[in-house]
């Protein structure tokens, strides 16, 4: 962890989350409230993505994961699905240079096989261009589903090591999950008022702090990120232990830092 992200801020106890995962929801309602077509909300949502990416980079967040299209979103009207695909391509085309200039590394997770070859090529070349970057790790989940991820990881594990058929443990499986390169999310944010996971990172969210806001995605911005981080920092993460144990461990860690200062 960088020294920047390990320093508590805003009076909270916890450091800035190392990994934030977001369900960007509410684009359609944002547009409808303005008597605009749903897709106008998706277009506006790209601006929110830009603002959130840059605030997360400024705050020293290491990993930001955005749910852009779920494996269930194919059920939407075909015009909306194809608009979303076009928008994804345009956003990639327009943003990738800026991401690269800001030392951001882009990865896309999900079952890409259902996408047009042109989109797959664009994704692969954006990933290749930014592969050496050491700033924020930005992951876009596209045609992603948490259940798909667990199944594909199991399949890959068994292919790599057929002996695992006899039995396996968590650490055999986790290197094959789509986000094996990242720590599990510390903070999950869902905009748009719904309080559900919608088949996002099911395995990885096991101990993530959840934050729900009624703000619609196109209204979400840098200060909304700060609010979510501040809420996170007030929490106590116990991972099954008691509050007393957690406080004793924190005091011991602070004491160790004090002695080395
Ligand atoms: C989220 O906004 C964007 C995607 C799922 C691609 P929605 O399109 O789900 O917006 P609402 O929930 O209908 O308002
Ligand atoms: C979840 O949003 C998926 C994305 C934001 C990409 P949805 O709006 O599709 O979720 P549900 O179907 O209402 O749960
Ligand atoms: Mg929605």
Short mmCIF file of C-alpha atoms and ligand atoms in Angstrom, two decimals:
data_model
loop_
_atom_site.label_atom_id
_atom_site.label_comp_id
_atom_site.label_asym_id
_atom_site.label_seq_id
_atom_site.Cartn_x
_atom_site.Cartn_y
_atom_site.Cartn_z
CA UNK A 1 0.00 0.00 0.00
CA UNK A 2 1.33 3.48 -0.80
CA UNK A 3 1.93 5.82 2.12
CA UNK A 4 -0.67 8.13 0.59
CA UNK A 5 -3.47 5.59 0.74
CA UNK A 6 -2.54 4.24 4.16
CA UNK A 7 -3.05 7.58 5.92
CA UNK A 8 -6.49 8.02 7.53
CA UNK A 9 -8.26 11.18 6.35
CA UNK A 10 -11.53 13.01 7.10
CA UNK A 11 -11.35 11.98 10.76
CA UNK A 12 -12.12 8.34 9.92
CA UNK A 13 -10.26 5.34 11.20
CA UNK A 14 -9.68 3.39 8.01
CA UNK A 15 -7.30 4.22 5.15
CA UNK A 16 -8.60 5.10 1.68
CA UNK A 17 -9.99 1.89 0.13
CA UNK A 18 -7.45 0.13 -2.04
CA UNK A 19 -10.15 -1.21 -4.33
CA UNK A 20 -13.55 0.36 -5.09
CA UNK A 21 -16.14 -1.52 -7.18
CA UNK A 22 -19.15 0.36 -8.55
CA UNK A 23 -22.52 -0.59 -10.05
CA UNK A 24 -23.27 2.47 -12.17
CA UNK A 25 -27.07 2.44 -12.07
CA UNK A 26 -29.80 4.97 -12.83
CA UNK A 27 -28.93 6.26 -16.31
CA UNK A 28 -32.36 5.45 -17.73
CA UNK A 29 -34.24 7.13 -14.89
CA UNK A 30 -32.00 10.19 -15.07
CA UNK A 31 -32.95 10.63 -18.73
CA UNK A 32 -36.63 9.82 -18.23
CA UNK A 33 -36.93 12.47 -15.54
CA UNK A 34 -35.79 14.97 -18.15
CA UNK A 35 -38.18 13.60 -20.78
CA UNK A 36 -35.21 12.33 -22.77
CA UNK A 37 -34.66 8.86 -24.24
CA UNK A 38 -32.95 6.37 -21.89
CA UNK A 39 -29.83 6.35 -24.04
CA UNK A 40 -29.25 10.05 -23.30
CA UNK A 41 -28.65 8.92 -19.73
CA UNK A 42 -26.00 6.44 -20.86
CA UNK A 43 -24.26 9.19 -22.82
CA UNK A 44 -24.28 11.45 -19.76
CA UNK A 45 -23.03 8.53 -17.67
CA UNK A 46 -19.71 8.59 -19.54
CA UNK A 47 -19.03 12.05 -18.04
CA UNK A 48 -19.59 10.62 -14.56
CA UNK A 49 -17.11 7.83 -15.35
CA UNK A 50 -14.50 10.43 -16.28
CA UNK A 51 -15.04 12.38 -13.03
CA UNK A 52 -14.98 9.27 -10.84
CA UNK A 53 -11.85 7.84 -12.47
CA UNK A 54 -9.96 11.06 -11.95
CA UNK A 55 -11.07 11.52 -8.33
CA UNK A 56 -10.15 7.92 -7.49
CA UNK A 57 -6.71 8.44 -9.04
CA UNK A 58 -6.28 11.66 -7.02
CA UNK A 59 -7.32 9.97 -3.79
CA UNK A 60 -4.75 7.20 -4.26
CA UNK A 61 -7.25 4.39 -4.81
CA UNK A 62 -5.30 1.51 -6.37
CA UNK A 63 -8.10 -0.31 -8.18
CA UNK A 64 -11.41 0.94 -9.55
CA UNK A 65 -13.83 -1.56 -11.06
CA UNK A 66 -16.90 -0.38 -12.97
CA UNK A 67 -19.86 -2.55 -13.96
CA UNK A 68 -20.72 -1.35 -17.46
CA UNK A 69 -22.82 -4.21 -18.88
CA UNK A 70 -24.07 -7.30 -17.11
CA UNK A 71 -24.61 -10.73 -18.62
CA UNK A 72 -28.33 -10.05 -18.03
CA UNK A 73 -28.33 -6.70 -19.86
CA UNK A 74 -28.70 -8.54 -23.22
CA UNK A 75 -32.36 -8.80 -22.20
CA UNK A 76 -32.84 -5.08 -22.89
CA UNK A 77 -34.41 -3.81 -26.11
CA UNK A 78 -31.98 -4.50 -29.00
CA UNK A 79 -31.71 -0.77 -29.85
CA UNK A 80 -30.52 0.00 -26.33
CA UNK A 81 -28.01 -2.88 -26.38
CA UNK A 82 -26.57 -1.75 -29.69
CA UNK A 83 -26.42 1.88 -28.48
CA UNK A 84 -24.47 0.73 -25.43
CA UNK A 85 -22.01 -1.21 -27.63
CA UNK A 86 -21.48 1.83 -29.87
CA UNK A 87 -21.03 4.04 -26.84
CA UNK A 88 -18.50 1.63 -25.38
CA UNK A 89 -16.50 1.69 -28.63
CA UNK A 90 -16.63 5.47 -28.89
CA UNK A 91 -15.64 5.94 -25.25
CA UNK A 92 -12.70 3.54 -25.70
CA UNK A 93 -11.58 5.41 -28.81
CA UNK A 94 -11.87 8.82 -27.17
CA UNK A 95 -10.61 8.08 -23.66
CA UNK A 96 -7.78 5.61 -24.04
CA UNK A 97 -5.13 8.20 -24.86
CA UNK A 98 -6.13 10.28 -21.85
CA UNK A 99 -6.04 7.20 -19.62
CA UNK A 100 -2.57 6.40 -20.93
CA UNK A 101 -1.34 9.96 -20.36
CA UNK A 102 -2.53 9.67 -16.78
CA UNK A 103 -0.67 6.39 -16.31
CA UNK A 104 -3.93 4.46 -15.85
CA UNK A 105 -3.95 0.76 -16.69
CA UNK A 106 -7.16 -0.46 -18.30
CA UNK A 107 -8.47 -4.01 -18.22
CA UNK A 108 -11.81 -5.41 -19.33
CA UNK A 109 -13.30 -8.47 -17.61
CA UNK A 110 -16.27 -10.55 -18.73
CA UNK A 111 -17.19 -12.98 -21.47
CA UNK A 112 -16.01 -10.99 -24.48
CA UNK A 113 -16.85 -13.78 -26.95
CA UNK A 114 -20.30 -12.30 -27.55
CA UNK A 115 -18.94 -8.92 -28.65
CA UNK A 116 -18.24 -7.79 -32.22
CA UNK A 117 -14.66 -8.62 -33.33
CA UNK A 118 -13.96 -4.90 -33.83
CA UNK A 119 -14.84 -4.15 -30.21
CA UNK A 120 -12.72 -7.07 -28.98
CA UNK A 121 -9.75 -5.74 -30.99
CA UNK A 122 -10.21 -2.27 -29.53
CA UNK A 123 -10.33 -3.68 -26.01
CA UNK A 124 -7.21 -5.77 -26.53
CA UNK A 125 -5.23 -2.90 -28.00
CA UNK A 126 -6.29 -0.51 -25.22
CA UNK A 127 -5.19 -3.11 -22.68
CA UNK A 128 -1.88 -3.59 -24.48
CA UNK A 129 -1.23 0.16 -24.77
CA UNK A 130 -1.76 0.72 -21.04
CA UNK A 131 -0.27 -2.58 -19.79
CA UNK A 132 2.91 -0.96 -18.47
CA UNK A 133 1.15 1.83 -16.57
CA UNK A 134 1.60 1.94 -12.81
CA UNK A 135 -1.15 4.39 -11.78
CA UNK A 136 -4.79 3.55 -11.11
CA UNK A 137 -5.88 0.06 -12.21
CA UNK A 138 -9.18 0.63 -13.98
CA UNK A 139 -11.28 -2.45 -14.73
CA UNK A 140 -14.44 -2.34 -16.81
CA UNK A 141 -16.78 -5.31 -16.36
CA UNK A 142 -18.55 -5.97 -19.67
CA UNK A 143 -20.81 -8.94 -20.29
CA UNK A 144 -19.72 -9.88 -16.81
CA UNK A 145 -21.64 -12.00 -14.32
CA UNK A 146 -20.43 -13.17 -10.93
CA UNK A 147 -21.76 -16.67 -11.49
CA UNK A 148 -20.09 -16.84 -14.91
CA UNK A 149 -16.82 -15.83 -13.25
CA UNK A 150 -16.97 -18.63 -10.66
CA UNK A 151 -17.85 -21.19 -13.35
CA UNK A 152 -15.14 -20.08 -15.78
CA UNK A 153 -12.58 -20.10 -12.96
CA UNK A 154 -13.57 -23.64 -12.01
CA UNK A 155 -13.31 -24.75 -15.61
CA UNK A 156 -9.88 -23.17 -16.05
CA UNK A 157 -8.61 -24.61 -12.77
CA UNK A 158 -9.67 -28.11 -13.77
CA UNK A 159 -8.11 -27.73 -17.20
CA UNK A 160 -4.83 -26.53 -15.68
CA UNK A 161 -4.81 -29.25 -13.05
CA UNK A 162 -7.21 -32.18 -13.63
CA UNK A 163 -6.23 -33.70 -10.27
CA UNK A 164 -8.35 -30.97 -8.62
CA UNK A 165 -11.40 -33.05 -9.60
CA UNK A 166 -10.76 -34.96 -6.39
CA UNK A 167 -11.24 -31.80 -4.34
CA UNK A 168 -9.95 -28.25 -4.01
CA UNK A 169 -9.79 -25.28 -1.67
CA UNK A 170 -10.37 -21.53 -2.17
CA UNK A 171 -6.73 -20.76 -2.94
CA UNK A 172 -6.79 -23.29 -5.81
CA UNK A 173 -9.68 -21.46 -7.42
CA UNK A 174 -8.97 -17.77 -6.80
CA UNK A 175 -5.98 -17.45 -9.20
CA UNK A 176 -8.41 -18.29 -12.03
CA UNK A 177 -11.04 -15.67 -11.22
CA UNK A 178 -11.28 -12.78 -13.67
CA UNK A 179 -9.86 -10.27 -11.16
CA UNK A 180 -7.05 -12.43 -9.79
CA UNK A 181 -4.68 -9.47 -10.29
CA UNK A 182 -6.50 -7.29 -7.75
CA UNK A 183 -7.17 -7.39 -4.02
CA UNK A 184 -10.84 -7.98 -3.20
CA UNK A 185 -12.91 -4.76 -3.19
CA UNK A 186 -12.86 -2.85 0.11
CA UNK A 187 -15.77 -0.63 -0.88
CA UNK A 188 -18.76 -1.40 -3.12
CA UNK A 189 -20.89 1.49 -4.34
CA UNK A 190 -24.25 1.22 -6.07
CA UNK A 191 -25.96 4.36 -7.35
CA UNK A 192 -29.60 4.62 -8.39
CA UNK A 193 -31.28 3.57 -5.15
CA UNK A 194 -31.54 -0.20 -5.68
CA UNK A 195 -30.00 -2.30 -2.93
CA UNK A 196 -28.83 -5.42 -4.71
CA UNK A 197 -25.70 -6.97 -6.19
CA UNK A 198 -27.21 -7.89 -9.60
CA UNK A 199 -24.71 -10.71 -10.24
CA UNK A 200 -21.65 -8.42 -9.96
CA UNK A 201 -18.48 -9.72 -8.26
CA UNK A 202 -20.15 -12.40 -6.12
CA UNK A 203 -17.04 -14.19 -4.90
CA UNK A 204 -14.94 -11.08 -4.43
CA UNK A 205 -17.58 -9.06 -2.49
CA UNK A 206 -17.72 -11.57 0.38
CA UNK A 207 -16.29 -9.08 2.92
CA UNK A 208 -16.67 -5.79 1.07
CA UNK A 209 -18.27 -2.76 2.78
CA UNK A 210 -21.48 -1.89 0.92
CA UNK A 211 -22.57 1.68 0.16
CA UNK A 212 -25.86 2.49 -1.54
CA UNK A 213 -26.90 5.94 -2.69
CA UNK A 214 -30.08 7.28 -4.28
CA UNK A 215 -27.98 9.52 -6.55
CA UNK A 216 -28.44 8.45 -10.16
CA UNK A 217 -25.20 7.57 -11.97
CA UNK A 218 -25.11 10.66 -14.23
CA UNK A 219 -25.27 12.81 -11.04
CA UNK A 220 -22.40 10.97 -9.37
CA UNK A 221 -19.13 12.92 -9.30
CA UNK A 222 -15.85 13.52 -7.47
CA UNK A 223 -17.44 14.81 -4.28
CA UNK A 224 -19.83 11.87 -4.24
CA UNK A 225 -16.73 9.62 -4.34
CA UNK A 226 -15.32 11.55 -1.37
CA UNK A 227 -18.60 11.02 0.54
CA UNK A 228 -18.55 7.30 -0.12
CA UNK A 229 -14.91 7.05 0.97
CA UNK A 230 -15.65 9.04 4.14
CA UNK A 231 -18.51 6.66 4.97
CA UNK A 232 -16.19 3.70 4.41
CA UNK A 233 -13.55 5.18 6.70
CA UNK A 234 -15.98 5.33 9.62
CA UNK A 235 -16.63 1.61 9.51
CA UNK A 236 -15.10 -1.16 11.53
CA UNK A 237 -14.08 -4.18 9.47
CA UNK A 238 -14.14 -7.17 11.72
CA UNK A 239 -13.77 -10.15 9.35
CA UNK A 240 -15.47 -12.38 11.90
CA UNK A 241 -13.47 -11.13 14.90
CA UNK A 242 -14.81 -9.11 17.83
CA UNK A 243 -14.66 -5.34 18.04
CA UNK A 244 -12.24 -5.61 20.99
CA UNK A 245 -9.84 -7.75 18.96
CA UNK A 246 -9.92 -5.30 16.05
CA UNK A 247 -9.27 -2.32 18.33
CA UNK A 248 -6.40 -4.08 20.07
CA UNK A 249 -4.81 -4.93 16.69
CA UNK A 250 -5.20 -1.31 15.49
CA UNK A 251 -3.65 0.04 18.70
CA UNK A 252 -0.73 -2.39 18.36
CA UNK A 253 -0.17 -1.37 14.72
CA UNK A 254 -0.26 2.34 15.64
CA UNK A 255 2.20 1.68 18.45
CA UNK A 256 4.56 -0.05 16.03
CA UNK A 257 4.33 2.90 13.61
CA UNK A 258 4.97 5.32 16.52
CA UNK A 259 8.09 3.40 17.60
CA UNK A 260 9.50 3.49 14.06
CA UNK A 261 8.73 7.17 13.47
C1 LIG B 1 -27.21 1.56 -15.69
O1 LIG B 1 -28.31 2.38 -15.83
C2 LIG B 1 -26.48 1.37 -16.99
C3 LIG B 1 -26.51 -0.01 -17.51
C4 LIG B 1 -27.10 -1.03 -16.95
C5 LIG B 1 -25.81 -0.21 -18.75
P1 LIG B 1 -29.71 1.79 -16.21
O2 LIG B 1 -29.85 1.79 -17.69
O3 LIG B 1 -29.93 0.46 -15.56
O4 LIG B 1 -30.69 2.87 -15.59
P2 LIG B 1 -32.08 2.62 -14.88
O5 LIG B 1 -31.83 1.65 -13.76
O6 LIG B 1 -33.00 2.06 -15.91
O7 LIG B 1 -32.48 3.98 -14.39
C1 LIG B 2 -26.65 -3.61 -13.12
O1 LIG B 2 -27.65 -2.67 -13.43
C2 LIG B 2 -25.69 -3.72 -14.24
C3 LIG B 2 -24.93 -2.53 -14.59
C4 LIG B 2 -24.91 -1.37 -13.98
C5 LIG B 2 -24.09 -2.70 -15.72
P1 LIG B 2 -29.11 -3.10 -13.88
O2 LIG B 2 -29.90 -1.85 -13.88
O3 LIG B 2 -29.07 -3.87 -15.13
O4 LIG B 2 -29.54 -4.05 -12.67
P2 LIG B 2 -30.95 -4.69 -12.31
O5 LIG B 2 -31.35 -5.56 -13.45
O6 LIG B 2 -31.92 -3.57 -12.11
O7 LIG B 2 -30.72 -5.45 -11.05
MG1 LIG B 3 -30.76 -0.10 -13.77
#
